[in-house]
Short mmCIF file of C-alpha atoms in Angstrom, two decimals:
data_model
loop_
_atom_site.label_atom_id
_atom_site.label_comp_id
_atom_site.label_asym_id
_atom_site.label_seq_id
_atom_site.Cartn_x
_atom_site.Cartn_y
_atom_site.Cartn_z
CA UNK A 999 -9.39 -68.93 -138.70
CA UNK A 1000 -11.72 -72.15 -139.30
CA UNK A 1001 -8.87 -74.61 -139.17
CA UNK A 1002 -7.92 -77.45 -136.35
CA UNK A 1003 -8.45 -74.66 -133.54
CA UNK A 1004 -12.23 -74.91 -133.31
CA UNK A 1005 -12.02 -78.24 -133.58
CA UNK A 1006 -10.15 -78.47 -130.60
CA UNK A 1007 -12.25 -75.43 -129.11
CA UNK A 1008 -14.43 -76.56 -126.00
CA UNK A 1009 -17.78 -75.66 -126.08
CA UNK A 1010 -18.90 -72.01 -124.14
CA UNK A 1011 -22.38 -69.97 -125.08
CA UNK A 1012 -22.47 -67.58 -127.44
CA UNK A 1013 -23.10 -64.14 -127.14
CA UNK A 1014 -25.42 -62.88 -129.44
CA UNK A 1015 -24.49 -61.20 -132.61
CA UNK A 1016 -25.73 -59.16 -135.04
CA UNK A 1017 -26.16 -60.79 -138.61
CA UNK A 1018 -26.90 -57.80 -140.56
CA UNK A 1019 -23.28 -58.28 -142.44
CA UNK A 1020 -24.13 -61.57 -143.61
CA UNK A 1021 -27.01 -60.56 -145.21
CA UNK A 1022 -29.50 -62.76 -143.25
CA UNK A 1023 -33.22 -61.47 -142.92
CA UNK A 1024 -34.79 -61.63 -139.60
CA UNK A 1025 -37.83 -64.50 -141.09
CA UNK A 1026 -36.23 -67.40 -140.37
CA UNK A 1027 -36.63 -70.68 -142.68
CA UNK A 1028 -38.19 -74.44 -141.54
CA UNK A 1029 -35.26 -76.74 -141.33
CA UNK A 1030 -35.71 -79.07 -143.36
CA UNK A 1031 -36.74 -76.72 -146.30
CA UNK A 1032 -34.15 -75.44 -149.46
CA UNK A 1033 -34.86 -71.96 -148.99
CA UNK A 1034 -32.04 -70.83 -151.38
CA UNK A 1035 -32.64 -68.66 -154.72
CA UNK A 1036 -30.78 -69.53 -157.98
CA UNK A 1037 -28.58 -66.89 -157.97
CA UNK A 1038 -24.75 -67.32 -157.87
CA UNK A 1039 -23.02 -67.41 -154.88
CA UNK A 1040 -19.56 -68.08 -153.61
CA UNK A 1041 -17.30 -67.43 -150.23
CA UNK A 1042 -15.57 -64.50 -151.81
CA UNK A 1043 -19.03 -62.35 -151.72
CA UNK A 1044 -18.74 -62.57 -147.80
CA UNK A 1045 -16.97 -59.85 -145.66
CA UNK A 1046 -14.03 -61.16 -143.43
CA UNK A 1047 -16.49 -60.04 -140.33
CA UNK A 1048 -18.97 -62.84 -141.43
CA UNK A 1049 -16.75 -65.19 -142.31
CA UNK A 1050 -15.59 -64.71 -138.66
CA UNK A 1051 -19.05 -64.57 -137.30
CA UNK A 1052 -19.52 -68.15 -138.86
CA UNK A 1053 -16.79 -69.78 -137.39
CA UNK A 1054 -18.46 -68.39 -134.43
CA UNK A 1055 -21.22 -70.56 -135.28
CA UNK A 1056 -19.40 -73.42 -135.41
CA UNK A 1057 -17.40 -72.96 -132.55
CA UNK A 1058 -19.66 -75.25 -130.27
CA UNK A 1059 -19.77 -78.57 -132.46
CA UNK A 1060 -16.04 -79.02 -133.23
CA UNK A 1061 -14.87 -80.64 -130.38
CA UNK A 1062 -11.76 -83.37 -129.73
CA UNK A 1063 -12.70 -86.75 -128.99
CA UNK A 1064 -16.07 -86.46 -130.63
CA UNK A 1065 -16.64 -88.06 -134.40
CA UNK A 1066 -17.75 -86.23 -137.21
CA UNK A 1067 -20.29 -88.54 -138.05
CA UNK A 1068 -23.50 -88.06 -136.26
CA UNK A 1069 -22.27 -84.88 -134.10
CA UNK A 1070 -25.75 -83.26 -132.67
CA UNK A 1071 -25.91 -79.68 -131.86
CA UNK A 1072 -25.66 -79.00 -128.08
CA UNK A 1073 -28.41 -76.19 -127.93
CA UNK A 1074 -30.17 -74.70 -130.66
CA UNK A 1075 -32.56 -71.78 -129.65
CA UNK A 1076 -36.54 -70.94 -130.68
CA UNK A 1077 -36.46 -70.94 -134.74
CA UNK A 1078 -37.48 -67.46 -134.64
CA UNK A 1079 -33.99 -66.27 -133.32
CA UNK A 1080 -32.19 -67.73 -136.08
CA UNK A 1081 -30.73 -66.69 -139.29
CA UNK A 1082 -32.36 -67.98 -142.60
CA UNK A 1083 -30.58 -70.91 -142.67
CA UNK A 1084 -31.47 -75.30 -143.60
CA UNK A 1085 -29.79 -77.77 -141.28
CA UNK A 1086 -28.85 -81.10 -142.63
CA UNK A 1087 -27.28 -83.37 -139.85
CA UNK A 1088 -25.32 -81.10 -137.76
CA UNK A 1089 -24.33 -78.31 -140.87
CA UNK A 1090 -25.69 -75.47 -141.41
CA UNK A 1091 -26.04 -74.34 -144.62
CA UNK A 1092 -27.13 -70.90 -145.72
CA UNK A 1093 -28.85 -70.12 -149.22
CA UNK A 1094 -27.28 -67.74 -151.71
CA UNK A 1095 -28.56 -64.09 -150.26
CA UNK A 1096 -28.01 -60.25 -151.61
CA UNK A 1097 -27.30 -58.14 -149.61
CA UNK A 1098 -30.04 -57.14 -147.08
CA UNK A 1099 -30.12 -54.43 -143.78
CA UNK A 1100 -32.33 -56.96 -141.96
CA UNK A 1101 -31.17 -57.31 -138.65
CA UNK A 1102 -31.32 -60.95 -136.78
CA UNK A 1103 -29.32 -62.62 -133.92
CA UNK A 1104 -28.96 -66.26 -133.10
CA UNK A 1105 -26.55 -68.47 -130.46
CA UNK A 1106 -26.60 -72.15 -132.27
CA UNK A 1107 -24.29 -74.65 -131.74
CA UNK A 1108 -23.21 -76.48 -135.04
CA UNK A 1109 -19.99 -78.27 -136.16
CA UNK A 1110 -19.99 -77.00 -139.89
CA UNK A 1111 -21.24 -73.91 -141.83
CA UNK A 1112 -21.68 -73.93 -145.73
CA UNK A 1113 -23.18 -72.06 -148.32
CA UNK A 1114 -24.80 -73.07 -151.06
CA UNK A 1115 -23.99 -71.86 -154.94
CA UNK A 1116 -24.87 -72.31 -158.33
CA UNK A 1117 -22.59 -74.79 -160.20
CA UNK A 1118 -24.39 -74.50 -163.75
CA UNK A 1119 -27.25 -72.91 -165.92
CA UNK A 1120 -29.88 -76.51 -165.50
CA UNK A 1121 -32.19 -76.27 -162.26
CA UNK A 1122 -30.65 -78.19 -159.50
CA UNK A 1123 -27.06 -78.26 -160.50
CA UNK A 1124 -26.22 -76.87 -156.70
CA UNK A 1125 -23.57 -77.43 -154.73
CA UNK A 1126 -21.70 -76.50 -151.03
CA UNK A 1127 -19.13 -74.49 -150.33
CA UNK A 1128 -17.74 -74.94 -147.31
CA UNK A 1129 -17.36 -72.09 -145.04
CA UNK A 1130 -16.59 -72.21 -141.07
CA UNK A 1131 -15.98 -75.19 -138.65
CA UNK A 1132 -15.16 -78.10 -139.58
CA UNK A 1133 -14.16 -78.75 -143.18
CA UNK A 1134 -15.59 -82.30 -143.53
CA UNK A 1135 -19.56 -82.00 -144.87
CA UNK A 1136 -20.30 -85.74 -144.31
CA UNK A 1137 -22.81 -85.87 -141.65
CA UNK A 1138 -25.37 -88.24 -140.82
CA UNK A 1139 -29.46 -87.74 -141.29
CA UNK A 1140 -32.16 -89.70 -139.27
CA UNK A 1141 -35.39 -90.17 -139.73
CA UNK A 1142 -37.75 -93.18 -138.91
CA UNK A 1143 -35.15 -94.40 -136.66
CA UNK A 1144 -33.00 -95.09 -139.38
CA UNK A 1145 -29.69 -93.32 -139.85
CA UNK A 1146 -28.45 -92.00 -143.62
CA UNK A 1147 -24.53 -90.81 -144.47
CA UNK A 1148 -24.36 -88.36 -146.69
CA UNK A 1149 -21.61 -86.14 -148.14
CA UNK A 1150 -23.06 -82.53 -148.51
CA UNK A 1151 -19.63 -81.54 -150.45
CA UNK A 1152 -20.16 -84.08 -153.21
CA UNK A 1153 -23.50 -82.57 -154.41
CA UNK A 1154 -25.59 -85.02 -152.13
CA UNK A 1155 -26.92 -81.90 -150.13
CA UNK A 1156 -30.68 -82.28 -151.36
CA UNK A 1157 -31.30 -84.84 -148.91
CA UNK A 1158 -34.01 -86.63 -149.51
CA UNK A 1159 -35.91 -82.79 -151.31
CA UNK A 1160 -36.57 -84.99 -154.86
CA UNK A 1161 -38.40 -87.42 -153.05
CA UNK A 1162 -41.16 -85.12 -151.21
CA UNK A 1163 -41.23 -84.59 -148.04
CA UNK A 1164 -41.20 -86.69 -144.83
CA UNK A 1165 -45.09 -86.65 -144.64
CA UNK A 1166 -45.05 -88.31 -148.29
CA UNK A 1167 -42.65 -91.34 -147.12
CA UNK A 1168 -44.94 -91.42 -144.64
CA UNK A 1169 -47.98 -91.70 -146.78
CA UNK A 1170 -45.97 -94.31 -148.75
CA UNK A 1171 -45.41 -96.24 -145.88
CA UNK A 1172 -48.87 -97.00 -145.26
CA UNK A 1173 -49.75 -97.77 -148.20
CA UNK A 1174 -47.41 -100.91 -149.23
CA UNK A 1175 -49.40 -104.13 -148.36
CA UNK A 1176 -47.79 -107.36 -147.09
CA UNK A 1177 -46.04 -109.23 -149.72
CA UNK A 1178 -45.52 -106.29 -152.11
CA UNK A 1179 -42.64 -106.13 -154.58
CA UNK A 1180 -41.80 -102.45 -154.18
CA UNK A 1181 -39.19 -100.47 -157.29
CA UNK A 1182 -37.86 -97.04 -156.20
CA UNK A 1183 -36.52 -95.01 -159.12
CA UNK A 1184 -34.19 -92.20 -158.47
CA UNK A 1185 -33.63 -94.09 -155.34
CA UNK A 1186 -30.81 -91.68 -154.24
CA UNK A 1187 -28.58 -92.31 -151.38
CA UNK A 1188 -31.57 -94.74 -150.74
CA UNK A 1189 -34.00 -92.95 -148.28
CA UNK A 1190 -36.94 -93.92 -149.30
CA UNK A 1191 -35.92 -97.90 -150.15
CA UNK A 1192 -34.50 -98.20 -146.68
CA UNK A 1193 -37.77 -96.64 -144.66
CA UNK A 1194 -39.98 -98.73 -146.88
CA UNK A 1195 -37.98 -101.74 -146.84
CA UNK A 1196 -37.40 -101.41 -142.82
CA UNK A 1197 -40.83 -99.70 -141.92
CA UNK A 1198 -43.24 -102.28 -144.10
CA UNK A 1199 -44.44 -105.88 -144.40
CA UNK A 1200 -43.26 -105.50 -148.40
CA UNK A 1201 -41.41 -108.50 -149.66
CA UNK A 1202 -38.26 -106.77 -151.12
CA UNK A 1203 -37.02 -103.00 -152.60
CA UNK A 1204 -35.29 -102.62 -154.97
CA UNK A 1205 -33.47 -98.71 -155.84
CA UNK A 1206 -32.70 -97.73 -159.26
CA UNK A 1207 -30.36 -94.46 -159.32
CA UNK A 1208 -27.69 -93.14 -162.20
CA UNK A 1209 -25.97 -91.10 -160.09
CA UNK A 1210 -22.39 -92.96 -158.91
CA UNK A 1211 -21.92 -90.62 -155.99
CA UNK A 1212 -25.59 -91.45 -154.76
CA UNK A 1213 -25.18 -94.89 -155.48
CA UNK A 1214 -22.24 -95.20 -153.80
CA UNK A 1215 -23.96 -93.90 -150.62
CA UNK A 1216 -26.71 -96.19 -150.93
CA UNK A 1217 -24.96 -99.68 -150.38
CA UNK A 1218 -23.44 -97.93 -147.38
CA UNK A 1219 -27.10 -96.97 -145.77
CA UNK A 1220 -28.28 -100.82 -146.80
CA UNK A 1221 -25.46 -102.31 -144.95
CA UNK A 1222 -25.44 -100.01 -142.04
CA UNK A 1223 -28.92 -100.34 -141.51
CA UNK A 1224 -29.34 -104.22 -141.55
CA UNK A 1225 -31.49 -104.35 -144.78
CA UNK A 1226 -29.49 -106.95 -146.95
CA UNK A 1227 -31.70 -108.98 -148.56
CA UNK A 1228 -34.32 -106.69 -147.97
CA UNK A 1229 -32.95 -103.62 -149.98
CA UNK A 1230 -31.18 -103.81 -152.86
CA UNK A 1231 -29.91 -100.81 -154.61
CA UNK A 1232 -28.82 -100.62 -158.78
CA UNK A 1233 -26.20 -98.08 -160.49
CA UNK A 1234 -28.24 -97.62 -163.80
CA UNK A 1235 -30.83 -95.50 -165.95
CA UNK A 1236 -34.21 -96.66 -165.26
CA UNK A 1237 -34.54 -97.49 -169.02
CA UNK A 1238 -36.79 -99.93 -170.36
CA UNK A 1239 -33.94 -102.14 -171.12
CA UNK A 1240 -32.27 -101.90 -167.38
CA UNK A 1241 -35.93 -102.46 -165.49
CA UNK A 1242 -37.38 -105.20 -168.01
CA UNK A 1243 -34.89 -107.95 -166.29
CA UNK A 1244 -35.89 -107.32 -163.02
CA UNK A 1245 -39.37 -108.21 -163.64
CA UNK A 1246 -43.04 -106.68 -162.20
CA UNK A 1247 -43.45 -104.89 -159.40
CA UNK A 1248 -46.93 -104.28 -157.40
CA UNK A 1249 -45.93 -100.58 -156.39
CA UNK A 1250 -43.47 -98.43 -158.27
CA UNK A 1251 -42.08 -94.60 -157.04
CA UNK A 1252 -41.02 -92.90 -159.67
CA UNK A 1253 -38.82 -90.03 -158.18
CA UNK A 1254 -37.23 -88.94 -161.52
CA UNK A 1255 -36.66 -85.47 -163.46
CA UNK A 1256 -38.43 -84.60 -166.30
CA UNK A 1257 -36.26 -82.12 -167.87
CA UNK A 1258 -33.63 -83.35 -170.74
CA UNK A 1259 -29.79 -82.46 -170.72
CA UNK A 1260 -30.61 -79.04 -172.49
CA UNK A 1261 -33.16 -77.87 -169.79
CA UNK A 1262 -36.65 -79.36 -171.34
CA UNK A 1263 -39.31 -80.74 -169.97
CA UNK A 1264 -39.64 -84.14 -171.42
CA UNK A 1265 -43.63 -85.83 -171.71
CA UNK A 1266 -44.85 -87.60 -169.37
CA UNK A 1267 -44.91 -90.97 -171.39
CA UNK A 1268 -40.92 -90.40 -172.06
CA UNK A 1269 -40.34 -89.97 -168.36
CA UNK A 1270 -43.13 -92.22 -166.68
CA UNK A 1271 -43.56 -94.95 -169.53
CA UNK A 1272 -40.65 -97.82 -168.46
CA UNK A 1273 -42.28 -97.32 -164.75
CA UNK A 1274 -45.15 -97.52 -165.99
CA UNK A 1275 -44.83 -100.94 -168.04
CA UNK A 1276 -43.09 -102.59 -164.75
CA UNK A 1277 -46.08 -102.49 -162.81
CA UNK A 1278 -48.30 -105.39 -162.68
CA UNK A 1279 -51.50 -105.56 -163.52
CA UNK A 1280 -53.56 -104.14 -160.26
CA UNK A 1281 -50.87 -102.31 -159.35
CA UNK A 1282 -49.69 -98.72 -158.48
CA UNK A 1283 -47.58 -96.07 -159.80
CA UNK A 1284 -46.45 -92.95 -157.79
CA UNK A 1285 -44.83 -90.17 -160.39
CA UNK A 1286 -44.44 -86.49 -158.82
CA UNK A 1287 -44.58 -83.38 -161.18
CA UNK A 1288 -44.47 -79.54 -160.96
CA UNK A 1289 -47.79 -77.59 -161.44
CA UNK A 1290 -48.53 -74.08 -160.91
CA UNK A 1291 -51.17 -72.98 -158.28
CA UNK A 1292 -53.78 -72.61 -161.64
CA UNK A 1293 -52.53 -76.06 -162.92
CA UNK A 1294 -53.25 -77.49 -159.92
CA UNK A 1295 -56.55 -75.89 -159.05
CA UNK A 1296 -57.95 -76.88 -162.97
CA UNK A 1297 -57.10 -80.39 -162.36
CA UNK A 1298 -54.07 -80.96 -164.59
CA UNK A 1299 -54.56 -84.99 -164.31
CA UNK A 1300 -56.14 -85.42 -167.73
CA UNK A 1301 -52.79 -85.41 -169.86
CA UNK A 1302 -51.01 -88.08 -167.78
CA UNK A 1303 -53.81 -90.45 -167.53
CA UNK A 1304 -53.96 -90.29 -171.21
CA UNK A 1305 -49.64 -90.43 -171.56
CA UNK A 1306 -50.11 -93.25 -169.30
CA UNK A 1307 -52.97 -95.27 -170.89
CA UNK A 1308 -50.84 -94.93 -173.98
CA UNK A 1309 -47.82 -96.47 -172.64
CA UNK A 1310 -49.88 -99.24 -170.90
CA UNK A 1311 -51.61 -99.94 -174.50
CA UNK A 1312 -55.01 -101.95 -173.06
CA UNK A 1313 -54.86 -101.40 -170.11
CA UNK A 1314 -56.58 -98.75 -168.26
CA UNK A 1315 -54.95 -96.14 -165.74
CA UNK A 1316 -57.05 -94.59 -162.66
CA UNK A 1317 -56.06 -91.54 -160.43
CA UNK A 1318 -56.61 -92.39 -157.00
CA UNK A 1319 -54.99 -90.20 -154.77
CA UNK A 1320 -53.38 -86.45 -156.01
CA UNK A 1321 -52.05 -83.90 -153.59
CA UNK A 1322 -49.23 -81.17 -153.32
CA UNK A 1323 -45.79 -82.92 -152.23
CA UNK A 1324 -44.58 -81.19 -149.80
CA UNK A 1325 -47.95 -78.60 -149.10
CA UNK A 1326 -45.45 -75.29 -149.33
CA UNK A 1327 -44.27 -74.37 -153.14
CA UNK A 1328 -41.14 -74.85 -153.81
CA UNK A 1329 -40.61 -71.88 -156.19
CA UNK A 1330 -43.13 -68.81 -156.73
CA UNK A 1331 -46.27 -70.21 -157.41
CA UNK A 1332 -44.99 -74.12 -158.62
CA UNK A 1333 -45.62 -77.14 -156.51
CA UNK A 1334 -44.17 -80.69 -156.65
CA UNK A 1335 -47.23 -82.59 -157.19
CA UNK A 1336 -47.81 -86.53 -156.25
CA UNK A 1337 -50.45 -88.50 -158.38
CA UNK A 1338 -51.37 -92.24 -157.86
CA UNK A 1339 -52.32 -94.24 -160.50
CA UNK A 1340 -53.69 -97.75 -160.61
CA UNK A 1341 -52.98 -99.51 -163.16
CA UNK A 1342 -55.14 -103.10 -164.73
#
């Protein structure tokens, strides 16, 4: 059973124990990358003998007296010896799989174990399904020193995936100047507005996001950071009507998607154009797109500069930096691809 036992359950090593039942190949998968395929999965399509092997794995992180938020795994072994799986905070979630006769074995200690399934026909629409350990999927992510809460079960469990990779917040980070006026569309459960507005001179952030659940997230990170009045995060559609009040900004990140409710890619200038026009004059725009390896390697620039320039009207619109966000593809042969633009 995955009930209140394990959570009482003290901590002991685990033997190790053949995955082969689960459906786990023996390659293992980087942490902090989605490795699942969109293919339906549920609980049901798991054998009682992995379900059991699961709460197995989460034997070692449910313990008494400990809270659920920020639990950390007590060992974790070499990559290679574990099972294709992503851990965010201290649960371990495993991608939809068919069935496969790879063999693998692992001893981890973790406090929850979910899988991930499809929850409708557009890209993304993902969700968790809880599976072994504890039932609660809020855990806590760090990074930068900072510390997110996030609730994996309420569709939250992309992390920060939208908004490239920790090397790009990185990049970002260098980049803002003292004094900037920094807009972070798609803001999320505000990542990327807290590490810019706690790791930078910048003047103030301010996160744009339509998603309630996200949102809702958000003012909790702010506040248990220590970034009010630094950080300020907005429930709203990064329309031209919702950003036009807030004024100019000298650097805008524009982590939005670009397909429509019925699955299609939108232009560039429908997506980009209100983050475009709230950029002041000098400043810079950071929009992310997918490309396939031949779009990328042809250049694939062109069309947005001249989306851009159209939204901007007089002004003009330079590419200065372009590069693949994170380096690995995220699907066969398509990358998430970061272009800077200035814009005078």
């Amino acid at each position: 059973t995955c009930g209140g036992d394990l959570r009482d359950a003290k901590p002991r090593p685990l033997a190790k124990v053949s995955l082969s039942r689960l459906g786990a190949p023996s390659r293992h998968s980087s942490r902090s990358a989605l490795a699942g395929r969109r293919r339906t999965a549920s609980v049901d399509s798991l054998s009682p003998a992995s379900v059991q092997l699961l709460a197995a794995l989460a034997l070692g992180g449910c313990q008494s007296g400990r809270q659920r938020l920020g639990v950390r795994r007590q060992a974790v072994l070499s990559p290679k010896s574990l099972p294709k799986h992503s851990m965010w905070g201290d649960v371990a979630v495993l991608p939809p799989q068919e069935s496969s006769d790879a063999e693998a074995s692992a001893k981890i200690y973790v406090r929850s174990v979910a899988l991930f399934q499809e929850t409708g026909p557009q890209q993304g629409q993902r969700s968790l399904q809880y599976v072994a350990g504890d039932p609660c999927l809020e855990t806590a992510y760090k990074e930068c020193g900072l510390t997110f809460r996030i609730d994996l079960a309420r569709r939250l469990s992309r992390l920060g995936k939208s908004q490239g990779s920790v090397s790009e917040r990185e990049r970002l980070r260098s980049l803002v100047r003292p004094g900037e006026r920094v807009l972070v569309l798609g803001s999320g459960f505000g990542l990327t507005a807290c590490i810019l507005g706690a790791k930078t001179p910048c003047q103030e952030v301010i996160g744009v996001e339509r998603n309630a659940v996200a949102h809702e997230y958000a003012l909790v990170n702010i506040k248990a950071n220590r970034l009010t009045g630094v950080v300020r995060c907005l429930h709203g559609d990064p329309s031209n009507d919702f950003l036009q009040p807030l004024g100019s900004f000298d650097r805008v990140c524009a982590f939005l998607p670009f397909r429509g409710a019925n699955d299609e890619i939108l232009s560039l200038a429908a997506v980009y154009g209100p983050a475009a026009k709230a950029v002041t004059p000098g400043g810079t725009l950071h929009l992310y797109a997918h490309e396939t390896e031949l779009e990328f390697e042809n250049g694939g620039a062109e069309e947005a500069i001249r989306q851009l320039a159209s939204v901007r009207g007089d002004g003009h619109v330079d590419l200065t930096w372009r590069g693949k966000v994170p380096r690995n593809s995220i699907s066969p042969y398509v990358y998430r691809v970061g272009m800077d633009f200035r814009l005078t």
